[in-house]
Short mmCIF file of C-alpha atoms and ligand atoms in Angstrom, two decimals:
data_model
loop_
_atom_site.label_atom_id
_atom_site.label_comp_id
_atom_site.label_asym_id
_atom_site.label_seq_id
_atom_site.Cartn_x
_atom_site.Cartn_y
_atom_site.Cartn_z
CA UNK A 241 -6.31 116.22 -165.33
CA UNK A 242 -9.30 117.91 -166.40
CA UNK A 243 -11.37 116.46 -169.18
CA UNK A 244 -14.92 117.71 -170.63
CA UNK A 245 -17.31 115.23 -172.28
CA UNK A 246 -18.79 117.09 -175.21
CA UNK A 247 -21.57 114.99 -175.52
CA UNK A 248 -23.12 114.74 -172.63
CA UNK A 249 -21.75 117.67 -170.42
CA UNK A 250 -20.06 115.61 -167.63
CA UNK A 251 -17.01 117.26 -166.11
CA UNK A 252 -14.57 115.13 -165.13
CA UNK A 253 -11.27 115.10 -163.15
CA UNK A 254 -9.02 111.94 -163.55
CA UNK A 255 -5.73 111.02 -163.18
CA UNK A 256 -3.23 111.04 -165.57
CA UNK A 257 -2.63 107.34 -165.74
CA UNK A 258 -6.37 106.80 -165.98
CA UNK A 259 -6.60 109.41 -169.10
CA UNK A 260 -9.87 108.55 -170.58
CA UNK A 261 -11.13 108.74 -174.27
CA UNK A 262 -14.61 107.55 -174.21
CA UNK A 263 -16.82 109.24 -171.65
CA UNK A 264 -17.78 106.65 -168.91
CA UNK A 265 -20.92 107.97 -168.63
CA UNK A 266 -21.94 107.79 -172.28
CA UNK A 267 -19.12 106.19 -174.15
CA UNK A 268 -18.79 108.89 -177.01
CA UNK A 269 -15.43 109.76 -177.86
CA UNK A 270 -15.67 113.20 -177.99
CA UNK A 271 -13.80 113.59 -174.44
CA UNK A 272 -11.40 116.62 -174.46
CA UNK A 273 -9.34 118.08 -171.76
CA UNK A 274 -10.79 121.78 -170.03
CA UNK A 275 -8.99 124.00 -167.97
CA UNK A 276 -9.20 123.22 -164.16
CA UNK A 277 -12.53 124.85 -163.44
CA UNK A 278 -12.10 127.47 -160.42
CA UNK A 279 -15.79 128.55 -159.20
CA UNK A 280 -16.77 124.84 -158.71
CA UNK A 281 -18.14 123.69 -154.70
CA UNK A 282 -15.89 121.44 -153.49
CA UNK A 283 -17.60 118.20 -152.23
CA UNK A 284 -18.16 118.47 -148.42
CA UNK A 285 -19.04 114.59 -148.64
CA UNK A 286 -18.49 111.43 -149.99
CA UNK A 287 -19.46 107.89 -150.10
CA UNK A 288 -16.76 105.53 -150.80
CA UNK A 289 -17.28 102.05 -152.69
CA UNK A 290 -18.08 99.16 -150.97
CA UNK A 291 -18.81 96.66 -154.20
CA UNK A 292 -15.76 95.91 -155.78
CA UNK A 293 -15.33 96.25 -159.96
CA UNK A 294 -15.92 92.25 -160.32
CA UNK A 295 -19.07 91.87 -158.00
CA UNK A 296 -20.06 94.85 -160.47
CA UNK A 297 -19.37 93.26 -163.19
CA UNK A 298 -21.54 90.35 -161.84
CA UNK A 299 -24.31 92.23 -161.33
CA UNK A 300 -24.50 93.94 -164.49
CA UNK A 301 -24.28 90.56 -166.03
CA UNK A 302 -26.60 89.05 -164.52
CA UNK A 303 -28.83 92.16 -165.05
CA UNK A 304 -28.39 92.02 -169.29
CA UNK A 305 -29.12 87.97 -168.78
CA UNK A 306 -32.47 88.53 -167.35
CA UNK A 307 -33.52 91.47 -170.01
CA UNK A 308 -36.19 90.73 -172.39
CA UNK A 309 -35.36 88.91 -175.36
CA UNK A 310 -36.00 90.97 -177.32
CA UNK A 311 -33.83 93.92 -176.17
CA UNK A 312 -31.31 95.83 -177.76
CA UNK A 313 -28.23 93.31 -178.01
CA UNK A 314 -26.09 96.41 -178.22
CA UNK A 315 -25.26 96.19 -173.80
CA UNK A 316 -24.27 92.75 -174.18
CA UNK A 317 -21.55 93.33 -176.68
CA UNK A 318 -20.20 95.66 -174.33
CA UNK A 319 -16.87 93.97 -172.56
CA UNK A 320 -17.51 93.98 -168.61
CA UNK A 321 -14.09 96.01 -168.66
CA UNK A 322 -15.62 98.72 -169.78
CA UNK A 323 -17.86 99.03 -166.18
CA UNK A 324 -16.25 101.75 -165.02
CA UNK A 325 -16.64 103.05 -161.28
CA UNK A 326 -17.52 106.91 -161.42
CA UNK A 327 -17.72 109.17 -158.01
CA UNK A 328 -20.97 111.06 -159.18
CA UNK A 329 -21.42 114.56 -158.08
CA UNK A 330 -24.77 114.89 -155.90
CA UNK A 331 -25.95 117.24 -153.95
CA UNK A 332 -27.23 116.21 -150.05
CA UNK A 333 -30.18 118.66 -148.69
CA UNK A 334 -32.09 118.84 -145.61
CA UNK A 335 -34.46 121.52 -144.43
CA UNK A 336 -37.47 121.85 -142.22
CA UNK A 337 -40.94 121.50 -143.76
CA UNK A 338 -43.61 124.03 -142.00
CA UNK A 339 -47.00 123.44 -143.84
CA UNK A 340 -50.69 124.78 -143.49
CA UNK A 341 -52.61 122.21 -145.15
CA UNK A 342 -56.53 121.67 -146.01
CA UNK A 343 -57.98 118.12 -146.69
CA UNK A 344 -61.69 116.61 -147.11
CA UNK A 345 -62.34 114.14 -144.59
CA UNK A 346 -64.28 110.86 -145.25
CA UNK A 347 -66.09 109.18 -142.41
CA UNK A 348 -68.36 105.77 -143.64
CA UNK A 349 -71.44 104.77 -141.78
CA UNK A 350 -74.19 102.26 -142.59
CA UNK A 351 -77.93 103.29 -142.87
CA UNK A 352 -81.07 101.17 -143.00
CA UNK A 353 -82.82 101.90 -146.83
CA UNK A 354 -86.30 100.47 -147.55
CA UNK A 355 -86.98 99.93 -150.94
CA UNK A 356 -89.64 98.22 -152.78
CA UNK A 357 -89.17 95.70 -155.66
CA UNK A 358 -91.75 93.07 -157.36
CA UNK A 359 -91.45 89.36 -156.08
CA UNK A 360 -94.02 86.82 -157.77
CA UNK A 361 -95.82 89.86 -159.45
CA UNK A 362 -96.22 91.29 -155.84
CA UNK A 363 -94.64 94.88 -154.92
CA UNK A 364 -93.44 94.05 -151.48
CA UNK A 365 -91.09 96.70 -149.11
CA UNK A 366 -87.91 95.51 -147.93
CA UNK A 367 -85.07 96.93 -146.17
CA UNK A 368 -80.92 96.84 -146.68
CA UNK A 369 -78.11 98.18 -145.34
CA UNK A 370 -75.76 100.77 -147.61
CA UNK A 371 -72.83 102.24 -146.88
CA UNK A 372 -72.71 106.26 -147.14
CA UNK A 373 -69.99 108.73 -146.25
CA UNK A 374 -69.80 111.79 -144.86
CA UNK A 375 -66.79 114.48 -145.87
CA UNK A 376 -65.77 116.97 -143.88
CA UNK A 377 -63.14 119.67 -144.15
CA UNK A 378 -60.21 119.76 -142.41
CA UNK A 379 -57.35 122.41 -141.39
CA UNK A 380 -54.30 121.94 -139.99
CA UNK A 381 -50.60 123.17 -139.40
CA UNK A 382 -47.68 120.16 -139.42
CA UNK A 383 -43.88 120.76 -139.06
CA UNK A 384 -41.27 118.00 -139.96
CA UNK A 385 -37.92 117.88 -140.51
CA UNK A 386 -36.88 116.33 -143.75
CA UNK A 387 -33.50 114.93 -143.75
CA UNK A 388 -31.64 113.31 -146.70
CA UNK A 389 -33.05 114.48 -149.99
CA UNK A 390 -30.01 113.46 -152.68
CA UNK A 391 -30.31 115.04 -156.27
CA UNK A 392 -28.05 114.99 -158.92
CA UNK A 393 -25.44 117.50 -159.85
CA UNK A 394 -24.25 115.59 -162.94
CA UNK A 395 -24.73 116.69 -166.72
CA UNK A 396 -23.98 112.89 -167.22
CA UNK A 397 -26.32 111.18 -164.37
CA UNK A 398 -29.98 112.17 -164.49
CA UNK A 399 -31.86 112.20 -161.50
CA UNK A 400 -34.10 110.05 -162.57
CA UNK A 401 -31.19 107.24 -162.65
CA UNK A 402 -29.45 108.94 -159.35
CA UNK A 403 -33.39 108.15 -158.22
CA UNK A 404 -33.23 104.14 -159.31
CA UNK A 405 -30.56 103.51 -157.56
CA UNK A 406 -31.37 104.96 -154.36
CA UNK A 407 -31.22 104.84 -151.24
CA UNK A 408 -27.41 105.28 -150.51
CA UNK A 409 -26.13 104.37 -146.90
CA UNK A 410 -26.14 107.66 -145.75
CA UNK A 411 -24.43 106.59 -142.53
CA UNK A 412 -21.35 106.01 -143.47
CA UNK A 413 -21.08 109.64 -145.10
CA UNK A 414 -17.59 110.98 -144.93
CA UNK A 415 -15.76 113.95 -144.97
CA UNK A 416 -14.39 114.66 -148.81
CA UNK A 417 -10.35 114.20 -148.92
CA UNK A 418 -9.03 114.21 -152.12
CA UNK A 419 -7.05 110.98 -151.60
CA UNK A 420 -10.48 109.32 -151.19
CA UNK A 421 -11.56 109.87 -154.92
CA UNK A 422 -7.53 109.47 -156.05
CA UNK A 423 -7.17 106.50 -158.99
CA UNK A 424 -10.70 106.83 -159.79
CA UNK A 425 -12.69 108.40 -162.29
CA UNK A 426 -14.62 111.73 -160.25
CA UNK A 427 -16.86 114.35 -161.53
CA UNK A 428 -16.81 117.89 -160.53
CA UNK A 429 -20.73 119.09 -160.29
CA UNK A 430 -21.67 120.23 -163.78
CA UNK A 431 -25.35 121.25 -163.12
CA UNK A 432 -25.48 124.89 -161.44
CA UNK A 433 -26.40 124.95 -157.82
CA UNK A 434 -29.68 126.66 -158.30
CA UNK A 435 -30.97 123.86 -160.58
CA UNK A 436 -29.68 121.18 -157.82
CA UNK A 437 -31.61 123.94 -155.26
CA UNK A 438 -34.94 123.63 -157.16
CA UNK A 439 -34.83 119.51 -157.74
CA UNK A 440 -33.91 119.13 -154.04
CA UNK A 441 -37.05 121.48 -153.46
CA UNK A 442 -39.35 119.75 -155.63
CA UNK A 443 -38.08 116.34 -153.65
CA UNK A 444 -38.71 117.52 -150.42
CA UNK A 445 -42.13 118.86 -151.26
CA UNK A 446 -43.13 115.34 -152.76
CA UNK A 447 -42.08 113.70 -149.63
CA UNK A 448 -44.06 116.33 -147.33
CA UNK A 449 -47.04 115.33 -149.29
CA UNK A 450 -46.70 111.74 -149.00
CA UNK A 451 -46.23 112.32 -145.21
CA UNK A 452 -49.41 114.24 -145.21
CA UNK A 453 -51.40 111.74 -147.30
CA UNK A 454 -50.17 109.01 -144.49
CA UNK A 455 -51.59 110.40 -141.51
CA UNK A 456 -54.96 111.83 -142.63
CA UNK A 457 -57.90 110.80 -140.05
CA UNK A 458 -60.77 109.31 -141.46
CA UNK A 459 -62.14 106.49 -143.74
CA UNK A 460 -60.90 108.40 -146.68
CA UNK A 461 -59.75 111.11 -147.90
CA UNK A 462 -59.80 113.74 -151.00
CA UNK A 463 -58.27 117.15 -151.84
CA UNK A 464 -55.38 117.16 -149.63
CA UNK A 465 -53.75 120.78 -150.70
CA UNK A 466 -50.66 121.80 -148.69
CA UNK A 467 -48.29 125.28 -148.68
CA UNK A 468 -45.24 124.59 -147.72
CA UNK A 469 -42.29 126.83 -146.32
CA UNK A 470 -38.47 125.67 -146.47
CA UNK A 471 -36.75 126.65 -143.82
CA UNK A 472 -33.61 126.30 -142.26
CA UNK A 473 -32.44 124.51 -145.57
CA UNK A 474 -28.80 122.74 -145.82
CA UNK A 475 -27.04 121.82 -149.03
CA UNK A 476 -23.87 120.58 -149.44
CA UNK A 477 -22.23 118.29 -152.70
CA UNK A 478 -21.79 114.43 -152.03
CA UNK A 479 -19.57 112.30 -154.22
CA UNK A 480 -21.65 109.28 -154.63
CA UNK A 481 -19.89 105.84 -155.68
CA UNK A 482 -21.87 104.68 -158.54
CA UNK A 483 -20.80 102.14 -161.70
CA UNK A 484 -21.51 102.92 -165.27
CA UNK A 485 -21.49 100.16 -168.03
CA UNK A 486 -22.02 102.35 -171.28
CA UNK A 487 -22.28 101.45 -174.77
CA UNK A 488 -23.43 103.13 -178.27
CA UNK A 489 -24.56 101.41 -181.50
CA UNK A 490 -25.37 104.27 -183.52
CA UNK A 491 -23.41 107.64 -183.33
CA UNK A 492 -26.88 109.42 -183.67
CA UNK A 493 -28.82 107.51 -180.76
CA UNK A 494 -28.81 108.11 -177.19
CA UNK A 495 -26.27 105.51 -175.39
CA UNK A 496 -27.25 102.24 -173.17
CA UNK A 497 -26.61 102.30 -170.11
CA UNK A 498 -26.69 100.45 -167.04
CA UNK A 499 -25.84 102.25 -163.07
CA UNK A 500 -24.76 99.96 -160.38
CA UNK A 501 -24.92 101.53 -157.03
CA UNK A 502 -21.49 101.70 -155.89
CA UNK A 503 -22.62 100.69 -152.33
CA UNK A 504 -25.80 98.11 -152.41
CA UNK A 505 -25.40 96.87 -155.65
CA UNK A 506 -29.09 97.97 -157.14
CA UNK A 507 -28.85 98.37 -160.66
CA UNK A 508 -31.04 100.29 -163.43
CA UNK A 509 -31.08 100.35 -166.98
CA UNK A 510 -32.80 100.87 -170.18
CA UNK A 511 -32.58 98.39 -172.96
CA UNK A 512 -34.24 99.40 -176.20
CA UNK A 513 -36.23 96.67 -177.59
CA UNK A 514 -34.57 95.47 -181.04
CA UNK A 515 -36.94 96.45 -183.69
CA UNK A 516 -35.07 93.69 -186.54
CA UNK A 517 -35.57 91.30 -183.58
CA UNK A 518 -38.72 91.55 -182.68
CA UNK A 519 -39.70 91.31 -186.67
CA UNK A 520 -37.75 88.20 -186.51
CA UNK A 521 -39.56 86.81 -184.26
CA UNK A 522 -42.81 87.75 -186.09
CA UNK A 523 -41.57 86.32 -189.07
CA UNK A 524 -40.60 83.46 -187.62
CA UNK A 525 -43.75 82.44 -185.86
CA UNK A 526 -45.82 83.28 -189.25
CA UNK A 527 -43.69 81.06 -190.81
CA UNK A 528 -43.93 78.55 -188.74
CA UNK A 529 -47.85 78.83 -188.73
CA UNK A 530 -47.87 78.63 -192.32
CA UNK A 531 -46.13 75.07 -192.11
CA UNK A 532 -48.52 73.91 -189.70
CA UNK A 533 -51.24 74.31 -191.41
CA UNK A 534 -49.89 72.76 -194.84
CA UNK A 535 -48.46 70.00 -192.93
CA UNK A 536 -52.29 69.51 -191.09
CA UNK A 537 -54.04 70.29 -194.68
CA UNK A 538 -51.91 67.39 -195.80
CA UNK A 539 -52.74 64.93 -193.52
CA UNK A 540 -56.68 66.02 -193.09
CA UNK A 541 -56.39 64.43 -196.78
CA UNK A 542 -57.90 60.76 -197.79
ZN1 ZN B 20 -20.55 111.82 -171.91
#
């Protein structure tokens, strides 16, 4: 069945026995069913799970144990049942990079200075060596193939999470078959396919840049520019295996949530700090303080 999470966007497609009414990515309850959707990609790939729903349930334990303590106590109310194991929707792209770039070159070398200075009221001349570069400009032409970029295609999975919890082991990529996502939760890509086009774009760029930064001659470098041209590009959805542990406590406030990577176990979250407890604590330790010093006061007395 087709359900719709009116919160945060996510699409989903369950099965009837797993009928959902909280969203797993967000937990508001405001899931409602949608007719199948037709123009949707179907996923070329997918990852399956490799960490099963109790080693997940470790992890994200052990993950809320080792939060600050003054975080949001919201996540550990949360029953581990509620971890649910979600094939995200990403998309997979590859193309190959051609870029003209132009870069100032830093080369160091030493030089002999004299100088004068005043020792025992005497101006005396003396010598030192400094350290002085010269920059240079540089042209050149590169071509790389960059394989790999993943980006989300899920209302309810930012890319900045998808991002956390990468890498995925691409290597064991499969071909989609429905009975691979069958009895769990999957969602159908809810971003369009331009947006996914222009994140994917923006990735690849980055990583050209990096790869430029890496292999600059020199001492040093500054002003590395680069234009790049996509070429050849390749994009095709991915069903990535991910865990969600979601919780709300307030109706109004963004939900906590911690992502387990459904294959390598890395997890991210964001705990809000606890405003009451970290006035608690402030409280406390004043109070504390205050004792202290009546109790030393006291004793300083004949
Ligand atoms: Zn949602």
């Amino acid at each position: 069945m087709n359900l719709r999470c009116q919160s945060c966007g996510a699409e989903l497609v369950v099965a009837e026995g797993l009928r959902t009414t909280v969203c797993p990515y967000c937990a508001a309850p405001s899931v409602v069913e949608r007719p199948p959707s037709v123009d949707r990609p179907t996923p070329t790939f997918a990852l399956g799970f490799a960490l099963t729903h109790p080693a997940a349930g470790e992890r994200v334990k052990h993950w809320l144990r080792t939060r600050n303590p003054w975080s949001h106590s919201g996540l550990k109310r949360a029953s581990l049942q509620d971890v649910r194991g979600v094939y995200v929707p990403a998309y997979l792209y590859s193309a190959l990079a051609m870029s003209r770039y132009s870069v100032s070159i830093g080369e160091d070398y030493t030089e002999t200075e004299t100088y004068t200075t005043t020792e025992n009221g005497k101006t005396v001349t003396k010598t030192r060596t400094v350290t002085k570069t010269e920059w240079r400009s540089l042209h050149g032409e590169h071509a790389e193939y960059v394989p790999d970029v993943l980006v989300t295609a899920s209302r309810g999975l930012s890319n900045v999470e998808l991002e956390k919890l990468e890498p995925f082991d691409l290597r064991v990529l499969a071909r989609y078959e429905p009975a691979l996502v069958a009895g769990w939760v999957a969602e159908e890509p809810s971003l369009s396919r331009d947006e996914c086009l222009g994140l994917a774009r923006e990735e690849a760029l980055e990583k050209v840049g990096r790869r430029l930064e890496s292999f600059m001659p020199g001492d040093s470098h500054r002003d590395l520019k680069h234009d790049t041209r996509l070429e050849s590009e390749s994009l095709d959805v991915c069903l990535v295996p991910v865990w969600v542990l979601a919780a709300r406590y307030a109706p109004d406030k963004p939900p906590l949530r911690v992502v387990v990577n459904g294959q390598s176990g890395e997890v991210f979250g964001k705990v809000p700090l606890s405003w009451v407890k970290v006035a608690l604590t402030v409280l406390g330790a004043a109070v504390l303080g205050l004792l202290m010093y009546l109790l030393l006061s006291r004793g300083g007395r004949p």
